[in-house]
mmCIF file of C-alpha atoms in Angstrom:
data_model
loop_
_atom_site.group_PDB
_atom_site.id
_atom_site.type_symbol
_atom_site.label_atom_id
_atom_site.label_comp_id
_atom_site.label_asym_id
_atom_site.label_seq_id
_atom_site.Cartn_x
_atom_site.Cartn_y
_atom_site.Cartn_z
ATOM 1 C CA MET A 1467 -2.577 2.047 -48.506
ATOM 2 C CA PHE A 1468 -1.876 4.794 -45.882
ATOM 3 C CA ASN A 1469 0.509 6.608 -48.234
ATOM 4 C CA GLN A 1470 -2.024 6.388 -51.089
ATOM 5 C CA LEU A 1471 -4.746 7.895 -48.869
ATOM 6 C CA ILE A 1472 -2.485 10.772 -47.763
ATOM 7 C CA HIS A 1473 -1.475 11.332 -51.419
ATOM 8 C CA ASN A 1474 -5.127 11.475 -52.511
ATOM 9 C CA ILE A 1475 -5.975 14.014 -49.808
ATOM 10 C CA ALA A 1476 -2.901 16.074 -50.809
ATOM 11 C CA ILE A 1477 -3.932 16.008 -54.493
ATOM 12 C CA TRP A 1478 -7.441 17.110 -53.503
ATOM 13 C CA LEU A 1479 -6.039 20.008 -51.429
ATOM 14 C CA ASP A 1480 -3.640 20.931 -54.234
ATOM 15 C CA ASP A 1481 -6.510 21.217 -56.661
ATOM 16 C CA THR A 1482 -8.318 23.815 -54.569
ATOM 17 C CA ARG A 1483 -8.129 27.402 -55.728
ATOM 18 C CA TRP A 1484 -6.914 28.791 -52.413
ATOM 19 C CA SER A 1485 -3.969 26.461 -52.308
ATOM 20 C CA THR A 1486 -2.788 27.625 -55.707
ATOM 21 C CA MET A 1487 -3.401 31.267 -54.820
ATOM 22 C CA LEU A 1488 -1.390 30.925 -51.587
ATOM 23 C CA HIS A 1489 1.698 29.296 -53.066
ATOM 24 C CA GLU A 1490 1.641 31.527 -56.183
ATOM 25 C CA SER A 1491 1.459 34.695 -54.102
ATOM 26 C CA TYR A 1492 5.060 35.753 -53.512
ATOM 27 C CA TYR A 1493 4.254 38.143 -50.678
ATOM 28 C CA MET A 1494 1.486 36.163 -48.973
ATOM 29 C CA TYR A 1495 3.439 32.923 -48.978
ATOM 30 C CA ASN A 1496 6.573 34.629 -47.630
ATOM 31 C CA TRP A 1497 4.579 36.519 -44.981
ATOM 32 C CA VAL A 1498 3.041 33.276 -43.740
ATOM 33 C CA GLU A 1499 6.434 31.535 -43.745
ATOM 34 C CA SER A 1500 8.097 34.444 -41.994
ATOM 35 C CA THR A 1501 5.387 34.547 -39.346
ATOM 36 C CA HIS A 1502 5.820 30.779 -38.855
ATOM 37 C CA VAL A 1503 9.586 31.207 -38.337
ATOM 38 C CA LEU A 1504 9.371 34.368 -36.271
ATOM 39 C CA THR A 1505 6.839 32.873 -33.887
ATOM 40 C CA LEU A 1506 9.692 30.639 -32.783
ATOM 41 C CA MET A 1507 10.837 33.625 -30.749
ATOM 42 C CA VAL A 1508 7.601 33.593 -28.778
ATOM 43 C CA SER A 1509 6.691 29.926 -28.496
ATOM 44 C CA LEU A 1510 10.029 28.175 -28.310
ATOM 45 C CA GLY A 1511 11.627 31.182 -26.660
ATOM 46 C CA MET A 1512 9.233 30.862 -23.689
ATOM 47 C CA LEU A 1513 9.460 27.068 -23.698
ATOM 48 C CA PHE A 1514 13.244 27.091 -23.661
ATOM 49 C CA LEU A 1515 13.204 29.470 -20.680
ATOM 50 C CA ILE A 1516 10.870 27.115 -18.766
ATOM 51 C CA ASP A 1517 12.989 24.066 -19.661
ATOM 52 C CA LEU A 1518 16.298 25.781 -18.881
ATOM 53 C CA ARG A 1519 14.844 26.943 -15.522
ATOM 54 C CA MET A 1520 13.982 23.346 -14.661
ATOM 55 C CA LEU A 1521 17.593 22.353 -15.446
ATOM 56 C CA GLY A 1522 18.901 25.231 -13.339
ATOM 57 C CA LEU A 1523 20.520 26.950 -16.356
ATOM 58 C CA ALA A 1524 18.408 30.042 -16.572
ATOM 59 C CA LEU A 1525 16.722 32.282 -13.985
ATOM 60 C CA PRO A 1526 17.755 29.862 -11.178
ATOM 61 C CA ASP A 1527 16.640 32.239 -8.447
ATOM 62 C CA VAL A 1528 13.146 32.813 -9.775
ATOM 63 C CA PRO A 1529 10.631 30.238 -8.475
ATOM 64 C CA ALA A 1530 10.201 27.514 -11.063
ATOM 65 C CA SER A 1531 6.411 27.389 -10.738
ATOM 66 C CA THR A 1532 6.229 31.143 -11.346
ATOM 67 C CA ILE A 1533 8.230 30.758 -14.566
ATOM 68 C CA ALA A 1534 6.141 27.826 -15.758
ATOM 69 C CA ARG A 1535 2.845 29.462 -14.889
ATOM 70 C CA ARG A 1536 3.566 32.953 -16.180
ATOM 71 C CA LEU A 1537 5.287 32.019 -19.392
ATOM 72 C CA ASN A 1538 2.692 29.390 -20.295
ATOM 73 C CA LEU A 1539 0.191 31.813 -21.822
ATOM 74 C CA PRO A 1540 2.553 33.651 -24.247
ATOM 75 C CA MET A 1541 4.006 30.258 -25.164
ATOM 76 C CA LEU A 1542 0.573 28.889 -26.021
ATOM 77 C CA VAL A 1543 -0.331 32.020 -28.007
ATOM 78 C CA GLY A 1544 2.909 31.568 -29.976
ATOM 79 C CA PHE A 1545 2.213 27.882 -30.583
ATOM 80 C CA THR A 1546 -1.308 28.685 -31.793
ATOM 81 C CA VAL A 1547 -0.004 31.145 -34.410
ATOM 82 C CA MET A 1548 2.711 28.617 -35.322
ATOM 83 C CA VAL A 1549 0.172 25.790 -35.864
ATOM 84 C CA VAL A 1550 -2.125 28.010 -37.929
ATOM 85 C CA THR A 1551 0.679 29.268 -40.162
ATOM 86 C CA GLY A 1552 2.148 25.739 -40.336
ATOM 87 C CA LEU A 1553 -1.239 24.399 -41.577
ATOM 88 C CA LEU A 1554 -1.357 27.230 -44.136
ATOM 89 C CA LEU A 1555 2.138 26.333 -45.356
ATOM 90 C CA PHE A 1556 1.120 22.677 -45.683
ATOM 91 C CA TYR A 1557 -2.006 23.741 -47.560
ATOM 92 C CA ALA A 1558 0.006 25.863 -49.978
ATOM 93 C CA VAL A 1559 2.270 22.922 -50.998
ATOM 94 C CA PRO A 1560 0.331 19.820 -49.931
ATOM 95 C CA VAL A 1561 1.747 17.100 -52.193
ATOM 96 C CA ARG A 1562 5.430 17.827 -51.574
ATOM 97 C CA SER A 1563 4.894 18.497 -47.852
ATOM 98 C CA SER A 1564 2.940 15.282 -47.285
ATOM 99 C CA GLN A 1565 5.763 13.330 -48.943
ATOM 100 C CA SER A 1566 8.595 14.895 -47.043
ATOM 101 C CA ILE A 1567 10.434 12.505 -44.738
ATOM 102 C CA TRP A 1568 11.386 15.488 -42.566
ATOM 103 C CA MET A 1569 7.776 16.608 -42.196
ATOM 104 C CA ARG A 1570 6.833 13.095 -41.094
ATOM 105 C CA ILE A 1571 9.642 12.911 -38.502
ATOM 106 C CA LYS A 1572 8.647 16.385 -37.323
ATOM 107 C CA LEU A 1573 4.956 15.421 -36.879
ATOM 108 C CA VAL A 1574 5.766 12.181 -34.989
ATOM 109 C CA LEU A 1575 8.176 14.053 -32.720
ATOM 110 C CA MET A 1576 5.585 16.789 -32.076
ATOM 111 C CA LEU A 1577 3.103 14.145 -31.009
ATOM 112 C CA GLY A 1578 5.710 12.772 -28.598
ATOM 113 C CA LEU A 1579 6.446 16.267 -27.333
ATOM 114 C CA LEU A 1580 2.782 16.925 -26.768
ATOM 115 C CA ILE A 1581 2.546 13.799 -24.585
ATOM 116 C CA ASN A 1582 5.713 14.895 -22.801
ATOM 117 C CA ALA A 1583 4.181 18.318 -22.111
ATOM 118 C CA VAL A 1584 1.041 16.776 -20.588
ATOM 119 C CA LEU A 1585 3.143 14.438 -18.400
ATOM 120 C CA PHE A 1586 5.382 17.362 -17.429
ATOM 121 C CA HIS A 1587 2.437 19.409 -16.186
ATOM 122 C CA ARG A 1588 1.023 16.436 -14.301
ATOM 123 C CA ARG A 1589 4.401 15.745 -12.652
ATOM 124 C CA MET A 1590 4.727 19.415 -11.799
ATOM 125 C CA SER A 1591 1.421 19.522 -9.933
ATOM 126 C CA GLU A 1592 2.230 16.239 -8.207
ATOM 127 C CA ALA A 1593 5.663 17.462 -7.116
ATOM 128 C CA GLY A 1594 4.164 20.201 -4.927
ATOM 129 C CA SER A 1595 6.052 23.391 -4.138
ATOM 130 C CA GLY A 1596 8.784 22.132 -1.774
ATOM 131 C CA TRP A 1597 11.459 22.341 -4.501
ATOM 132 C CA ASP A 1598 10.178 25.593 -6.039
ATOM 133 C CA ALA A 1599 13.012 27.778 -4.817
ATOM 134 C CA GLN A 1600 15.705 25.197 -5.584
ATOM 135 C CA PRO A 1601 17.899 26.003 -8.602
ATOM 136 C CA ARG A 1602 17.155 22.604 -10.157
ATOM 137 C CA ALA A 1603 13.827 20.808 -10.410
ATOM 138 C CA PRO A 1604 13.361 17.136 -9.271
ATOM 139 C CA ARG A 1605 14.838 14.460 -11.524
ATOM 140 C CA ASN A 1606 11.663 13.466 -13.375
ATOM 141 C CA LEU A 1607 10.942 17.064 -14.271
ATOM 142 C CA ARG A 1608 14.515 17.606 -15.401
ATOM 143 C CA LEU A 1609 14.260 14.558 -17.698
ATOM 144 C CA GLY A 1610 11.045 15.993 -19.163
ATOM 145 C CA ALA A 1611 12.751 19.325 -19.743
ATOM 146 C CA MET A 1612 15.748 17.672 -21.391
ATOM 147 C CA PHE A 1613 13.507 15.668 -23.689
ATOM 148 C CA SER A 1614 11.582 18.835 -24.563
ATOM 149 C CA LEU A 1615 14.739 20.799 -25.344
ATOM 150 C CA ALA A 1616 16.241 18.037 -27.474
ATOM 151 C CA GLY A 1617 12.934 17.168 -29.160
ATOM 152 C CA TRP A 1618 12.114 20.749 -30.134
ATOM 153 C CA SER A 1619 15.658 21.269 -31.388
ATOM 154 C CA VAL A 1620 15.174 18.264 -33.696
ATOM 155 C CA VAL A 1621 11.735 19.591 -34.778
ATOM 156 C CA VAL A 1622 13.303 22.923 -35.734
ATOM 157 C CA THR A 1623 16.058 21.091 -37.637
ATOM 158 C CA CYS A 1624 13.512 18.931 -39.489
ATOM 159 C CA GLY A 1625 11.489 22.028 -40.285
ATOM 160 C CA ARG A 1626 14.572 23.641 -41.769
ATOM 161 C CA PHE A 1627 15.414 20.511 -43.750
ATOM 162 C CA ILE A 1628 11.953 20.430 -45.364
ATOM 163 C CA ALA A 1629 13.115 23.259 -47.585
ATOM 164 C CA TYR A 1630 15.844 21.055 -49.122
ATOM 165 C CA ASP A 1631 15.086 18.531 -51.873
ATOM 166 C CA TRP A 1632 17.501 15.737 -50.734
ATOM 167 C CA PHE A 1633 14.781 13.171 -50.328
ATOM 168 C CA ASP A 1634 12.090 14.440 -52.662
ATOM 169 C CA CYS A 1635 10.107 11.659 -54.322
ATOM 170 C CA GLN A 1636 11.152 12.539 -57.868
ATOM 171 C CA TYR A 1637 14.827 11.940 -56.902
ATOM 172 C CA MET A 1638 14.376 8.678 -54.968
ATOM 173 C CA ASP A 1639 14.285 5.095 -56.170
ATOM 174 C CA PRO A 1640 11.606 2.822 -54.690
ATOM 175 C CA GLY A 1641 12.754 1.441 -51.323
ATOM 176 C CA LEU A 1642 12.493 1.920 -47.583
ATOM 177 C CA MET A 1643 13.248 5.657 -47.571
ATOM 178 C CA SER A 1644 10.859 6.271 -50.435
ATOM 179 C CA SER A 1645 8.104 4.361 -48.690
ATOM 180 C CA LEU A 1646 8.772 6.142 -45.369
ATOM 181 C CA ALA A 1647 8.499 9.472 -47.187
ATOM 182 C CA GLY A 1648 5.178 8.368 -48.622
ATOM 183 C CA CYS A 1649 6.173 8.232 -52.316
ATOM 184 C CA ILE A 1650 3.758 6.479 -54.628
ATOM 185 C CA GLU A 1651 5.137 4.386 -57.496
ATOM 186 C CA GLY A 1652 4.266 5.969 -60.803
ATOM 187 C CA GLN A 1653 3.004 9.209 -59.333
ATOM 188 C CA THR A 1654 2.997 12.128 -61.770
ATOM 189 C CA ARG A 1655 2.367 15.012 -59.414
ATOM 190 C CA PHE A 1656 4.988 16.172 -56.887
ATOM 191 C CA MET B 1029 38.255 62.360 -17.906
ATOM 192 C CA PRO B 1030 36.092 62.174 -21.088
ATOM 193 C CA ALA B 1031 33.451 60.008 -19.439
ATOM 194 C CA SER B 1032 32.839 62.537 -16.656
ATOM 195 C CA LEU B 1033 32.582 65.358 -19.220
ATOM 196 C CA LEU B 1034 29.615 63.588 -20.718
ATOM 197 C CA GLY B 1035 27.965 63.119 -17.339
ATOM 198 C CA PRO B 1036 26.108 60.013 -16.172
ATOM 199 C CA TYR B 1037 24.739 59.309 -19.708
ATOM 200 C CA SER B 1038 28.129 58.977 -21.398
ATOM 201 C CA ARG B 1039 27.350 55.668 -23.103
ATOM 202 C CA THR B 1040 23.892 56.862 -24.216
ATOM 203 C CA ILE B 1041 25.394 59.984 -25.731
ATOM 204 C CA LEU B 1042 28.108 57.976 -27.425
ATOM 205 C CA ALA B 1043 25.507 55.524 -28.853
ATOM 206 C CA ALA B 1044 23.459 58.480 -30.153
ATOM 207 C CA ALA B 1045 26.610 59.928 -31.740
ATOM 208 C CA VAL B 1046 27.357 56.637 -33.452
ATOM 209 C CA LEU B 1047 23.791 56.481 -34.712
ATOM 210 C CA LEU B 1048 24.039 60.001 -36.169
ATOM 211 C CA ILE B 1049 27.378 59.278 -37.790
ATOM 212 C CA THR B 1050 25.939 56.066 -39.283
ATOM 213 C CA LEU B 1051 22.924 57.999 -40.626
ATOM 214 C CA GLY B 1052 25.203 60.650 -42.094
ATOM 215 C CA PHE B 1053 27.307 57.929 -43.657
ATOM 216 C CA ALA B 1054 24.242 56.154 -45.079
ATOM 217 C CA LEU B 1055 22.958 59.334 -46.664
ATOM 218 C CA SER B 1056 26.333 60.474 -48.115
ATOM 219 C CA GLY B 1057 28.247 59.275 -51.155
ATOM 220 C CA ALA B 1058 30.793 57.590 -48.918
ATOM 221 C CA ARG B 1059 28.493 54.610 -48.564
ATOM 222 C CA GLY B 1060 28.876 53.612 -52.194
ATOM 223 C CA GLU B 1061 32.645 53.855 -52.068
ATOM 224 C CA VAL B 1062 32.856 51.716 -48.912
ATOM 225 C CA HIS B 1063 30.401 49.187 -50.386
ATOM 226 C CA ASN B 1064 32.559 48.772 -53.496
ATOM 227 C CA GLY B 1065 35.673 48.484 -51.351
ATOM 228 C CA LEU B 1066 34.128 45.607 -49.344
ATOM 229 C CA LEU B 1067 33.641 43.289 -52.345
ATOM 230 C CA PRO B 1068 37.124 41.750 -52.170
ATOM 231 C CA PHE B 1069 36.558 40.970 -48.510
ATOM 232 C CA PHE B 1070 33.287 39.185 -49.258
ATOM 233 C CA GLU B 1071 34.954 37.278 -52.157
ATOM 234 C CA TRP B 1072 37.703 36.232 -49.730
ATOM 235 C CA LEU B 1073 35.071 35.066 -47.164
ATOM 236 C CA GLU B 1074 33.842 32.462 -49.668
ATOM 237 C CA THR B 1075 37.340 31.006 -49.997
ATOM 238 C CA THR B 1076 37.756 30.520 -46.254
ATOM 239 C CA TRP B 1077 37.264 27.077 -44.654
ATOM 240 C CA PHE B 1078 33.791 28.151 -43.470
ATOM 241 C CA GLY B 1079 32.899 29.378 -46.963
ATOM 242 C CA VAL B 1080 34.042 26.201 -48.667
ATOM 243 C CA ALA B 1081 32.332 23.971 -46.080
ATOM 244 C CA GLY B 1082 29.089 25.938 -46.363
ATOM 245 C CA LYS B 1083 29.073 25.698 -50.113
ATOM 246 C CA THR B 1084 30.221 22.078 -50.376
ATOM 247 C CA TRP B 1085 28.107 20.373 -47.761
ATOM 248 C CA GLY B 1086 24.469 21.426 -47.915
ATOM 249 C CA ALA B 1087 23.636 19.366 -44.826
ATOM 250 C CA VAL B 1088 26.244 21.217 -42.769
ATOM 251 C CA PHE B 1089 24.876 24.540 -43.958
ATOM 252 C CA ALA B 1090 21.297 23.481 -43.153
ATOM 253 C CA THR B 1091 22.270 22.207 -39.695
ATOM 254 C CA VAL B 1092 24.009 25.472 -38.890
ATOM 255 C CA GLN B 1093 20.888 27.295 -40.077
ATOM 256 C CA SER B 1094 18.896 25.223 -37.568
ATOM 257 C CA VAL B 1095 21.241 26.168 -34.735
ATOM 258 C CA HIS B 1096 20.854 29.814 -35.843
ATOM 259 C CA LEU B 1097 17.049 29.429 -35.524
ATOM 260 C CA LEU B 1098 17.491 27.863 -32.053
ATOM 261 C CA GLY B 1099 19.612 30.831 -31.037
ATOM 262 C CA LEU B 1100 16.887 33.119 -32.407
ATOM 263 C CA ALA B 1101 14.288 31.330 -30.285
ATOM 264 C CA LEU B 1102 16.452 31.720 -27.181
ATOM 265 C CA LEU B 1103 17.031 35.412 -27.961
ATOM 266 C CA GLY B 1104 13.275 35.887 -28.481
ATOM 267 C CA GLY B 1105 12.563 34.226 -25.148
ATOM 268 C CA ALA B 1106 15.076 36.408 -23.291
ATOM 269 C CA VAL B 1107 13.862 39.634 -24.931
ATOM 270 C CA LEU B 1108 10.172 38.924 -24.486
ATOM 271 C CA ALA B 1109 10.471 37.807 -20.893
ATOM 272 C CA ALA B 1110 12.544 40.828 -19.867
ATOM 273 C CA GLU B 1111 10.695 43.410 -21.875
ATOM 274 C CA GLY B 1112 7.371 41.821 -20.970
ATOM 275 C CA ARG B 1113 8.327 42.322 -17.322
ATOM 276 C CA LEU B 1114 9.243 45.957 -17.952
ATOM 277 C CA LEU B 1115 5.848 46.399 -19.612
ATOM 278 C CA ASN B 1116 4.154 44.756 -16.618
ATOM 279 C CA VAL B 1117 2.565 42.023 -18.693
ATOM 280 C CA ILE B 1118 4.413 38.848 -17.627
ATOM 281 C CA LEU B 1119 6.215 37.686 -14.490
ATOM 282 C CA THR B 1120 4.623 40.613 -12.662
ATOM 283 C CA ASP B 1121 5.145 38.916 -9.284
ATOM 284 C CA THR B 1122 8.944 38.794 -9.716
ATOM 285 C CA PRO B 1123 11.194 41.870 -9.237
ATOM 286 C CA ARG B 1124 12.027 43.632 -12.535
ATOM 287 C CA GLU B 1125 15.733 43.854 -11.733
ATOM 288 C CA LEU B 1126 15.920 40.099 -11.176
ATOM 289 C CA VAL B 1127 14.118 39.110 -14.365
ATOM 290 C CA CYS B 1128 16.105 41.577 -16.515
ATOM 291 C CA SER B 1129 19.521 40.658 -15.138
ATOM 292 C CA ARG B 1130 18.878 36.869 -15.444
ATOM 293 C CA CYS B 1131 17.446 37.254 -18.934
ATOM 294 C CA ASN B 1132 20.534 39.251 -19.921
ATOM 295 C CA ARG B 1133 22.709 36.173 -19.394
ATOM 296 C CA VAL B 1134 20.426 34.107 -21.663
ATOM 297 C CA PHE B 1135 20.468 36.986 -24.158
ATOM 298 C CA ASP B 1136 24.299 37.001 -24.219
ATOM 299 C CA ILE B 1137 24.448 33.241 -24.886
ATOM 300 C CA ALA B 1138 21.837 33.574 -27.663
ATOM 301 C CA MET B 1139 23.751 36.466 -29.166
ATOM 302 C CA ILE B 1140 27.050 34.518 -29.241
ATOM 303 C CA THR B 1141 25.256 31.555 -30.864
ATOM 304 C CA LEU B 1142 23.615 33.838 -33.441
ATOM 305 C CA VAL B 1143 26.771 35.663 -34.364
ATOM 306 C CA ALA B 1144 28.846 32.484 -34.592
ATOM 307 C CA THR B 1145 26.370 30.630 -36.795
ATOM 308 C CA GLY B 1146 25.562 33.815 -38.713
ATOM 309 C CA VAL B 1147 29.235 34.310 -39.674
ATOM 310 C CA PHE B 1148 29.424 30.695 -40.870
ATOM 311 C CA MET B 1149 26.286 31.077 -42.985
ATOM 312 C CA ALA B 1150 27.439 34.402 -44.388
ATOM 313 C CA CYS B 1151 30.755 32.887 -45.495
ATOM 314 C CA GLY B 1152 28.903 30.252 -47.578
ATOM 315 C CA VAL B 1153 26.922 32.809 -49.552
ATOM 316 C CA ALA B 1154 29.113 35.890 -49.093
ATOM 317 C CA VAL B 1155 28.992 37.343 -52.603
ATOM 318 C CA LYS B 1156 25.250 36.734 -52.892
ATOM 319 C CA ILE B 1157 24.464 38.577 -49.685
ATOM 320 C CA TYR B 1158 26.910 41.367 -50.572
ATOM 321 C CA TYR B 1159 24.556 42.383 -53.374
ATOM 322 C CA LEU B 1160 21.392 42.059 -51.291
ATOM 323 C CA PRO B 1161 20.130 45.367 -49.798
ATOM 324 C CA VAL B 1162 18.119 43.428 -47.175
ATOM 325 C CA TYR B 1163 21.363 41.892 -45.852
ATOM 326 C CA TRP B 1164 22.717 45.389 -45.164
ATOM 327 C CA TYR B 1165 19.451 46.401 -43.526
ATOM 328 C CA LYS B 1166 19.841 43.403 -41.246
ATOM 329 C CA MET B 1167 23.416 44.309 -40.332
ATOM 330 C CA LEU B 1168 22.325 47.903 -39.668
ATOM 331 C CA GLY B 1169 19.455 46.611 -37.481
ATOM 332 C CA LEU B 1170 21.806 44.219 -35.687
ATOM 333 C CA ALA B 1171 24.334 46.947 -34.989
ATOM 334 C CA ALA B 1172 21.627 49.318 -33.783
ATOM 335 C CA GLY B 1173 20.094 46.548 -31.638
ATOM 336 C CA ALA B 1174 23.434 45.606 -30.047
ATOM 337 C CA LEU B 1175 24.337 49.251 -29.406
ATOM 338 C CA PHE B 1176 20.930 49.874 -27.926
ATOM 339 C CA HIS B 1177 21.006 46.780 -25.775
ATOM 340 C CA TYR B 1178 24.508 47.156 -24.340
ATOM 341 C CA PHE B 1179 24.957 50.938 -24.313
ATOM 342 C CA VAL B 1180 21.466 52.332 -23.684
ATOM 343 C CA ARG B 1181 19.210 49.662 -22.182
ATOM 344 C CA ASN B 1182 21.666 47.949 -19.827
ATOM 345 C CA PRO B 1183 23.080 51.175 -18.304
ATOM 346 C CA VAL B 1184 19.482 52.415 -17.675
ATOM 347 C CA LEU B 1185 18.564 49.055 -16.044
ATOM 348 C CA ALA B 1186 21.658 49.148 -13.900
ATOM 349 C CA GLN B 1187 20.221 52.106 -12.036
ATOM 350 C CA ASP B 1188 17.687 51.943 -9.252
ATOM 351 C CA LEU B 1189 14.552 51.442 -11.330
ATOM 352 C CA GLU B 1190 12.387 53.270 -8.747
ATOM 353 C CA ASN B 1191 14.172 56.457 -9.836
ATOM 354 C CA VAL B 1192 13.640 55.884 -13.574
ATOM 355 C CA ASN B 1193 10.553 57.258 -15.274
ATOM 356 C CA PRO B 1194 8.238 54.217 -15.826
ATOM 357 C CA TRP B 1195 7.347 55.527 -19.324
ATOM 358 C CA LEU B 1196 11.022 55.521 -20.277
ATOM 359 C CA LEU B 1197 11.221 51.818 -19.238
ATOM 360 C CA LYS B 1198 8.106 50.974 -21.253
ATOM 361 C CA ALA B 1199 9.377 52.844 -24.323
ATOM 362 C CA MET B 1200 12.703 51.084 -23.990
ATOM 363 C CA ALA B 1201 10.993 47.695 -23.806
ATOM 364 C CA VAL B 1202 8.861 48.371 -26.901
ATOM 365 C CA ALA B 1203 11.949 49.629 -28.797
ATOM 366 C CA SER B 1204 13.886 46.529 -27.853
ATOM 367 C CA ILE B 1205 11.106 44.121 -28.965
ATOM 368 C CA MET B 1206 10.744 46.046 -32.228
ATOM 369 C CA VAL B 1207 14.416 46.168 -33.062
ATOM 370 C CA TRP B 1208 14.999 42.465 -32.436
ATOM 371 C CA PHE B 1209 11.923 41.362 -34.403
ATOM 372 C CA THR B 1210 13.035 43.661 -37.249
ATOM 373 C CA VAL B 1211 16.465 42.042 -37.258
ATOM 374 C CA ALA B 1212 14.835 38.584 -37.293
ATOM 375 C CA ALA B 1213 12.378 39.547 -40.046
ATOM 376 C CA THR B 1214 15.090 41.027 -42.309
ATOM 377 C CA GLY B 1215 17.128 37.889 -41.693
ATOM 378 C CA ARG B 1216 14.246 35.710 -42.847
ATOM 379 C CA TRP B 1217 13.795 37.991 -45.862
ATOM 380 C CA ILE B 1218 17.365 37.279 -46.946
ATOM 381 C CA GLY B 1219 16.202 33.751 -47.711
ATOM 382 C CA PHE B 1220 13.508 35.031 -50.049
ATOM 383 C CA SER B 1221 15.791 37.405 -51.943
ATOM 384 C CA GLY B 1222 18.387 36.978 -54.634
#
């Protein structure tokens, strides 16, 4: 039911003129994809610095709250560009993207990481500034930073794996994996 | 001593000399000869353990690609934080020297990760990339970036920054951001070529 609904929306998107134009345009598609990948340097670059600071592995003698506060804005700008280009990439190839197991893992993880980020900021304001000059943040903030680092690393890996056709619907027999990927029995468009 | 003959800017002068020699090499006929001579080396790369592993196990190759991207993210973070500080746009309430020196450590780790994973990836598709002009542009950009970072930027930042012209620092920061984003972009373009 859920998979059928997603598939119907993907087919509808795929039939739009702009979707075809985007994925048929060699330069436009590659520019969007390159921007999506290169924005890693801004968004994840800033995020990794914040997380590594919390763990005491980077910039340990710079106050942690300064790092988190000052690098937040460029990180969010990077994430915004990343989300926009990510949506465009999905729109360019909607059927295959919506039926990618890697895309689904990536989206679930990103939801978890979003919740983690909200909790992290709440814990940070609750923790006060007594630990600010310490090389390592309090334990609950370190756990949040570790989850963030590991989670985003898996997100990047899943994003890379989307490009490979190991679990594409046309190569899978019906079963658990096929259903998790969102494959529809008898579908003719991939 | 040769270093004293060149004065306090010995490494900068040497880097500029290397750049000029590289340009001369690129514009001369020697480039074609050297390129042809490198083919056996690239063919050999594909027969190494890395090359065989990269070609045989797609999942291993893809995982190494992911680590390469994570290294790229870390490098981007280190470059943007340090250069952003030199441009007075981020971390403005923290001393420039402190931000730059701490980011340099992160930069070094990112660079080691990128080179190690990059060599593995290159071995798996060595002959393909040998024929791609964009691969050579990336290598040229990488060499220029590394030379600039270690032999121009770092020596300048090692001085008392109060005595350095602020416009020089800003120009250096912009150059650094541009060179590393160019290297990353040409790397991405390798995937679209061939």
